[in-house]
């Protein structure tokens, strides 16, 4: 048996909980499970585009070169899936959402962000949550290019929310005045998704 489910994993989970680092109801894994609804859309970097639309001064459409030319940042963060697993110390590299918004220019009416993915997945957050400097459009993980099944070329990472907010194969960001609940949010997952408040379901 591997680390996952072993006595060692249980000890590590208990220690992390004691250290106050594991949100309630979560357990620790060292592996990195793939959690996707449906198939992995194969998006080679040369075909990938990122659109920023809606309540911005200047709508953007970036290709891979333009994205990589933006200031790059590193965020090391824990990752919590609503199904129960948490993975600590993920070293992400990419572009901070807040820096991308500096390029687009936010309009004062913008209050929410709708995330659109290749493959059709969507999710949503208040703009305020997205402007946290730890929110990253990540293209690398653990010193390597992000694997296709984990959202490569580019995924969103929102460390302070359950991972269903961390949209893989990100292709579009829409700045809106009204909230637009995403794929899981309309199917009963919590709209806010704070793991420390155990906001798993909306019912
Ligand atoms: N496009 C897309 N993004 C997605 C998902 C998905 O199904 N499609 N699943 C979400 C969920 S529920 C989780 S837990 C994380 C899982 O990321 P991972 O597969 O890299 O572990 O991706 C999130 N982002
Ligand atoms: Mo998840």
mmCIF file of C-alpha atoms and ligand atoms in Angstrom:
data_model
loop_
_atom_site.group_PDB
_atom_site.id
_atom_site.type_symbol
_atom_site.label_atom_id
_atom_site.label_comp_id
_atom_site.label_asym_id
_atom_site.label_seq_id
_atom_site.Cartn_x
_atom_site.Cartn_y
_atom_site.Cartn_z
ATOM 1 C CA UNK A 1 0.000 0.000 0.000
ATOM 2 C CA UNK A 2 1.277 3.481 -0.826
ATOM 3 C CA UNK A 3 1.243 6.582 1.275
ATOM 4 C CA UNK A 4 -2.423 7.127 0.496
ATOM 5 C CA UNK A 5 -4.515 5.235 3.070
ATOM 6 C CA UNK A 6 -1.477 3.821 4.872
ATOM 7 C CA UNK A 7 -0.723 4.167 8.576
ATOM 8 C CA UNK A 8 1.862 6.741 7.583
ATOM 9 C CA UNK A 9 -0.776 8.812 5.775
ATOM 10 C CA UNK A 10 -3.067 8.670 8.813
ATOM 11 C CA UNK A 11 -0.245 9.899 11.035
ATOM 12 C CA UNK A 12 0.578 12.724 8.619
ATOM 13 C CA UNK A 13 -3.116 13.674 8.468
ATOM 14 C CA UNK A 14 -3.365 13.745 12.269
ATOM 15 C CA UNK A 15 -0.188 15.852 12.555
ATOM 16 C CA UNK A 16 -1.407 18.337 9.918
ATOM 17 C CA UNK A 17 -4.739 18.638 11.696
ATOM 18 C CA UNK A 18 -2.967 19.283 15.018
ATOM 19 C CA UNK A 19 -0.793 21.913 13.346
ATOM 20 C CA UNK A 20 -3.987 23.687 12.278
ATOM 21 C CA UNK A 21 -3.151 23.341 8.635
ATOM 22 C CA UNK A 22 -5.753 20.809 7.534
ATOM 23 C CA UNK A 23 -9.299 22.169 7.123
ATOM 24 C CA UNK A 24 -12.093 20.269 8.908
ATOM 25 C CA UNK A 25 -13.112 16.969 7.310
ATOM 26 C CA UNK A 26 -10.087 16.832 4.992
ATOM 27 C CA UNK A 27 -7.337 14.184 4.842
ATOM 28 C CA UNK A 28 -3.848 14.477 3.457
ATOM 29 C CA UNK A 29 -2.544 12.911 0.263
ATOM 30 C CA UNK A 30 0.945 13.066 -1.223
ATOM 31 C CA UNK A 31 -0.248 11.910 -4.626
ATOM 32 C CA UNK A 32 -1.959 14.336 -6.904
ATOM 33 C CA UNK A 33 -5.316 12.904 -7.972
ATOM 34 C CA UNK A 34 -6.831 14.061 -11.259
ATOM 35 C CA UNK A 35 -10.374 15.306 -10.775
ATOM 36 C CA UNK A 36 -12.133 16.215 -13.988
ATOM 37 C CA UNK A 37 -15.761 16.086 -15.001
ATOM 38 C CA UNK A 38 -15.518 14.587 -18.491
ATOM 39 C CA UNK A 39 -12.433 14.340 -20.689
ATOM 40 C CA UNK A 40 -9.163 16.243 -20.777
ATOM 41 C CA UNK A 41 -9.378 18.685 -23.679
ATOM 42 C CA UNK A 42 -6.053 18.581 -25.530
ATOM 43 C CA UNK A 43 -5.031 22.222 -25.964
ATOM 44 C CA UNK A 44 -1.510 22.682 -27.323
ATOM 45 C CA UNK A 45 0.001 26.030 -26.222
ATOM 46 C CA UNK A 46 0.080 27.299 -29.816
ATOM 47 C CA UNK A 47 -3.705 26.944 -30.064
ATOM 48 C CA UNK A 48 -4.441 28.251 -26.550
ATOM 49 C CA UNK A 49 -5.902 31.748 -26.094
ATOM 50 C CA UNK A 50 -7.019 33.662 -23.043
ATOM 51 C CA UNK A 51 -9.818 36.187 -23.417
ATOM 52 C CA UNK A 52 -10.603 38.821 -20.794
ATOM 53 C CA UNK A 53 -14.021 40.347 -21.475
ATOM 54 C CA UNK A 54 -16.796 42.340 -19.838
ATOM 55 C CA UNK A 55 -16.361 45.194 -17.396
ATOM 56 C CA UNK A 56 -12.757 46.092 -18.223
ATOM 57 C CA UNK A 57 -11.282 49.181 -19.876
ATOM 58 C CA UNK A 58 -9.633 47.072 -22.551
ATOM 59 C CA UNK A 59 -10.734 43.553 -23.498
ATOM 60 C CA UNK A 60 -7.756 41.245 -24.013
ATOM 61 C CA UNK A 61 -7.019 38.207 -26.117
ATOM 62 C CA UNK A 62 -3.628 36.776 -25.273
ATOM 63 C CA UNK A 63 -1.761 33.991 -26.987
ATOM 64 C CA UNK A 64 0.825 31.794 -25.282
ATOM 65 C CA UNK A 65 3.785 34.118 -26.045
ATOM 66 C CA UNK A 66 1.922 37.170 -24.772
ATOM 67 C CA UNK A 67 0.850 35.317 -21.621
ATOM 68 C CA UNK A 68 4.407 34.155 -20.917
ATOM 69 C CA UNK A 69 5.694 37.717 -21.432
ATOM 70 C CA UNK A 70 3.587 39.004 -18.504
ATOM 71 C CA UNK A 71 5.317 39.254 -15.093
ATOM 72 C CA UNK A 72 5.656 35.725 -13.732
ATOM 73 C CA UNK A 73 5.093 34.907 -10.069
ATOM 74 C CA UNK A 74 5.400 31.892 -7.766
ATOM 75 C CA UNK A 75 2.784 30.858 -5.221
ATOM 76 C CA UNK A 76 3.265 27.907 -2.865
ATOM 77 C CA UNK A 77 -0.086 26.794 -1.509
ATOM 78 C CA UNK A 78 -2.186 23.937 -0.183
ATOM 79 C CA UNK A 79 -4.939 22.501 -2.398
ATOM 80 C CA UNK A 80 -8.223 21.228 -0.959
ATOM 81 C CA UNK A 81 -10.719 19.171 -2.982
ATOM 82 C CA UNK A 82 -14.306 19.165 -1.734
ATOM 83 C CA UNK A 83 -14.339 15.346 -1.999
ATOM 84 C CA UNK A 84 -11.941 15.293 0.978
ATOM 85 C CA UNK A 85 -8.311 15.215 -0.109
ATOM 86 C CA UNK A 86 -5.796 17.970 0.514
ATOM 87 C CA UNK A 87 -2.367 18.268 -1.060
ATOM 88 C CA UNK A 88 0.133 20.547 0.676
ATOM 89 C CA UNK A 89 2.926 22.763 -0.667
ATOM 90 C CA UNK A 90 2.084 22.979 -4.343
ATOM 91 C CA UNK A 91 4.644 25.245 -6.033
ATOM 92 C CA UNK A 92 2.739 27.027 -8.784
ATOM 93 C CA UNK A 93 4.217 29.429 -11.342
ATOM 94 C CA UNK A 94 2.318 31.753 -13.609
ATOM 95 C CA UNK A 95 0.634 35.144 -13.735
ATOM 96 C CA UNK A 96 -1.193 36.715 -10.829
ATOM 97 C CA UNK A 97 -4.834 37.490 -11.630
ATOM 98 C CA UNK A 98 -4.311 40.952 -10.117
ATOM 99 C CA UNK A 99 -1.481 41.675 -12.584
ATOM 100 C CA UNK A 100 -3.635 40.585 -15.513
ATOM 101 C CA UNK A 101 -6.342 42.991 -14.324
ATOM 102 C CA UNK A 102 -3.765 45.789 -14.256
ATOM 103 C CA UNK A 103 -3.243 45.102 -17.970
ATOM 104 C CA UNK A 104 -6.996 45.065 -18.728
ATOM 105 C CA UNK A 105 -8.062 47.880 -16.389
ATOM 106 C CA UNK A 106 -11.021 47.139 -14.098
ATOM 107 C CA UNK A 107 -14.187 49.157 -14.392
ATOM 108 C CA UNK A 108 -15.801 50.113 -11.056
ATOM 109 C CA UNK A 109 -19.023 48.184 -11.877
ATOM 110 C CA UNK A 110 -17.079 44.888 -12.022
ATOM 111 C CA UNK A 111 -18.028 42.793 -8.988
ATOM 112 C CA UNK A 112 -17.746 39.136 -10.099
ATOM 113 C CA UNK A 113 -15.579 36.968 -12.292
ATOM 114 C CA UNK A 114 -16.898 34.082 -14.403
ATOM 115 C CA UNK A 115 -14.226 31.554 -15.422
ATOM 116 C CA UNK A 116 -14.689 29.768 -18.770
ATOM 117 C CA UNK A 117 -12.703 26.663 -19.672
ATOM 118 C CA UNK A 118 -11.908 24.751 -22.817
ATOM 119 C CA UNK A 119 -14.265 21.764 -22.620
ATOM 120 C CA UNK A 120 -17.135 23.824 -21.215
ATOM 121 C CA UNK A 121 -16.506 23.845 -17.435
ATOM 122 C CA UNK A 122 -17.261 27.107 -15.662
ATOM 123 C CA UNK A 123 -16.888 28.479 -12.160
ATOM 124 C CA UNK A 124 -17.336 31.860 -10.471
ATOM 125 C CA UNK A 125 -16.047 34.049 -7.660
ATOM 126 C CA UNK A 126 -16.470 37.558 -6.327
ATOM 127 C CA UNK A 127 -13.853 39.893 -7.807
ATOM 128 C CA UNK A 128 -12.613 40.693 -4.306
ATOM 129 C CA UNK A 129 -11.631 37.033 -3.741
ATOM 130 C CA UNK A 130 -9.908 36.923 -7.136
ATOM 131 C CA UNK A 131 -7.802 40.013 -6.404
ATOM 132 C CA UNK A 132 -5.986 38.207 -3.566
ATOM 133 C CA UNK A 133 -2.318 38.124 -4.676
ATOM 134 C CA UNK A 134 -2.266 34.321 -4.174
ATOM 135 C CA UNK A 135 -4.722 33.832 -7.065
ATOM 136 C CA UNK A 136 -2.651 32.659 -10.004
ATOM 137 C CA UNK A 137 -3.119 31.701 -13.633
ATOM 138 C CA UNK A 138 -0.674 28.820 -13.383
ATOM 139 C CA UNK A 139 1.270 27.200 -16.212
ATOM 140 C CA UNK A 140 3.846 25.330 -14.096
ATOM 141 C CA UNK A 141 3.722 23.078 -11.023
ATOM 142 C CA UNK A 142 6.616 21.637 -9.037
ATOM 143 C CA UNK A 143 9.144 23.055 -11.505
ATOM 144 C CA UNK A 144 7.526 21.443 -14.572
ATOM 145 C CA UNK A 145 5.060 22.551 -17.209
ATOM 146 C CA UNK A 146 1.534 21.835 -16.024
ATOM 147 C CA UNK A 147 0.438 18.416 -17.319
ATOM 148 C CA UNK A 148 -2.623 18.367 -19.619
ATOM 149 C CA UNK A 149 -4.730 16.378 -17.134
ATOM 150 C CA UNK A 150 -4.021 18.984 -14.432
ATOM 151 C CA UNK A 151 -5.133 21.870 -16.618
ATOM 152 C CA UNK A 152 -2.199 22.672 -18.900
ATOM 153 C CA UNK A 153 -1.353 24.914 -20.610
ATOM 154 C CA UNK A 154 -2.990 27.278 -18.076
ATOM 155 C CA UNK A 155 -5.270 26.778 -15.095
ATOM 156 C CA UNK A 156 -6.533 29.025 -12.379
ATOM 157 C CA UNK A 157 -5.393 28.434 -8.779
ATOM 158 C CA UNK A 158 -7.434 29.887 -5.918
ATOM 159 C CA UNK A 159 -5.732 28.555 -2.764
ATOM 160 C CA UNK A 160 -8.297 29.862 -0.249
ATOM 161 C CA UNK A 161 -11.272 28.054 -1.875
ATOM 162 C CA UNK A 162 -12.093 24.394 -2.558
ATOM 163 C CA UNK A 163 -10.394 23.303 -5.742
ATOM 164 C CA UNK A 164 -13.537 23.309 -7.907
ATOM 165 C CA UNK A 165 -12.901 27.076 -8.118
ATOM 166 C CA UNK A 166 -9.447 26.354 -9.625
ATOM 167 C CA UNK A 167 -10.557 26.092 -13.246
ATOM 168 C CA UNK A 168 -8.397 23.910 -15.523
ATOM 169 C CA UNK A 169 -7.790 24.762 -19.233
ATOM 170 C CA UNK A 170 -8.732 28.346 -18.585
ATOM 171 C CA UNK A 171 -9.734 30.155 -21.775
ATOM 172 C CA UNK A 172 -11.808 33.114 -20.657
ATOM 173 C CA UNK A 173 -12.448 35.479 -17.783
ATOM 174 C CA UNK A 174 -15.615 37.585 -17.831
ATOM 175 C CA UNK A 175 -15.884 40.546 -15.470
ATOM 176 C CA UNK A 176 -19.532 41.082 -14.585
ATOM 177 C CA UNK A 177 -21.812 43.073 -12.293
ATOM 178 C CA UNK A 178 -23.937 40.011 -11.448
ATOM 179 C CA UNK A 179 -22.781 36.627 -10.175
ATOM 180 C CA UNK A 180 -22.964 33.750 -12.680
ATOM 181 C CA UNK A 181 -22.942 30.413 -10.815
ATOM 182 C CA UNK A 182 -20.705 27.842 -12.521
ATOM 183 C CA UNK A 183 -20.924 24.153 -13.417
ATOM 184 C CA UNK A 184 -20.787 22.723 -9.881
ATOM 185 C CA UNK A 185 -22.353 25.759 -8.235
ATOM 186 C CA UNK A 186 -25.639 25.189 -10.112
ATOM 187 C CA UNK A 187 -25.450 21.496 -9.108
ATOM 188 C CA UNK A 188 -25.403 22.129 -5.363
ATOM 189 C CA UNK A 189 -21.783 22.923 -4.540
ATOM 190 C CA UNK A 190 -21.379 25.968 -2.322
ATOM 191 C CA UNK A 191 -20.983 29.292 -4.111
ATOM 192 C CA UNK A 192 -18.289 30.539 -1.681
ATOM 193 C CA UNK A 193 -16.352 27.275 -1.100
ATOM 194 C CA UNK A 194 -14.226 28.291 1.901
ATOM 195 C CA UNK A 195 -12.674 25.035 3.208
ATOM 196 C CA UNK A 196 -12.095 26.517 6.685
ATOM 197 C CA UNK A 197 -15.850 27.123 7.013
ATOM 198 C CA UNK A 198 -16.535 23.748 5.367
ATOM 199 C CA UNK A 199 -18.689 25.387 2.709
ATOM 200 C CA UNK A 200 -19.101 22.222 0.624
ATOM 201 C CA UNK A 201 -22.751 22.243 -0.425
ATOM 202 C CA UNK A 202 -25.384 24.905 -0.721
ATOM 203 C CA UNK A 203 -28.180 22.739 0.721
HETATM 204 N N1 LIG B 1 -12.101 22.648 -16.489
HETATM 205 C C1 LIG B 1 -12.217 21.983 -15.329
HETATM 206 N N2 LIG B 1 -11.604 22.493 -14.241
HETATM 207 C C2 LIG B 1 -11.705 21.854 -13.054
HETATM 208 C C3 LIG B 1 -12.455 20.666 -12.923
HETATM 209 C C4 LIG B 1 -13.091 20.149 -14.089
HETATM 210 O O1 LIG B 1 -13.776 19.121 -14.059
HETATM 211 N N3 LIG B 1 -12.936 20.849 -15.281
HETATM 212 N N4 LIG B 1 -12.556 20.034 -11.696
HETATM 213 C C5 LIG B 1 -12.310 20.861 -10.514
HETATM 214 C C6 LIG B 1 -12.153 20.071 -9.293
HETATM 215 S S1 LIG B 1 -13.573 19.483 -8.573
HETATM 216 C C7 LIG B 1 -10.945 19.891 -8.692
HETATM 217 S S2 LIG B 1 -10.787 19.071 -7.226
HETATM 218 C C8 LIG B 1 -9.705 20.346 -9.340
HETATM 219 C C9 LIG B 1 -8.799 19.161 -9.505
HETATM 220 O O2 LIG B 1 -7.579 19.524 -10.085
HETATM 221 P P1 LIG B 1 -6.549 18.373 -10.445
HETATM 222 O O3 LIG B 1 -7.250 17.413 -11.375
HETATM 223 O O4 LIG B 1 -5.395 19.052 -11.049
HETATM 224 O O5 LIG B 1 -6.208 17.690 -9.151
HETATM 225 O O6 LIG B 1 -9.931 20.932 -10.610
HETATM 226 C C10 LIG B 1 -11.070 21.737 -10.693
HETATM 227 N N5 LIG B 1 -11.069 22.386 -11.979
HETATM 228 MO MO1 LIG B 2 -12.862 18.738 -6.376
#
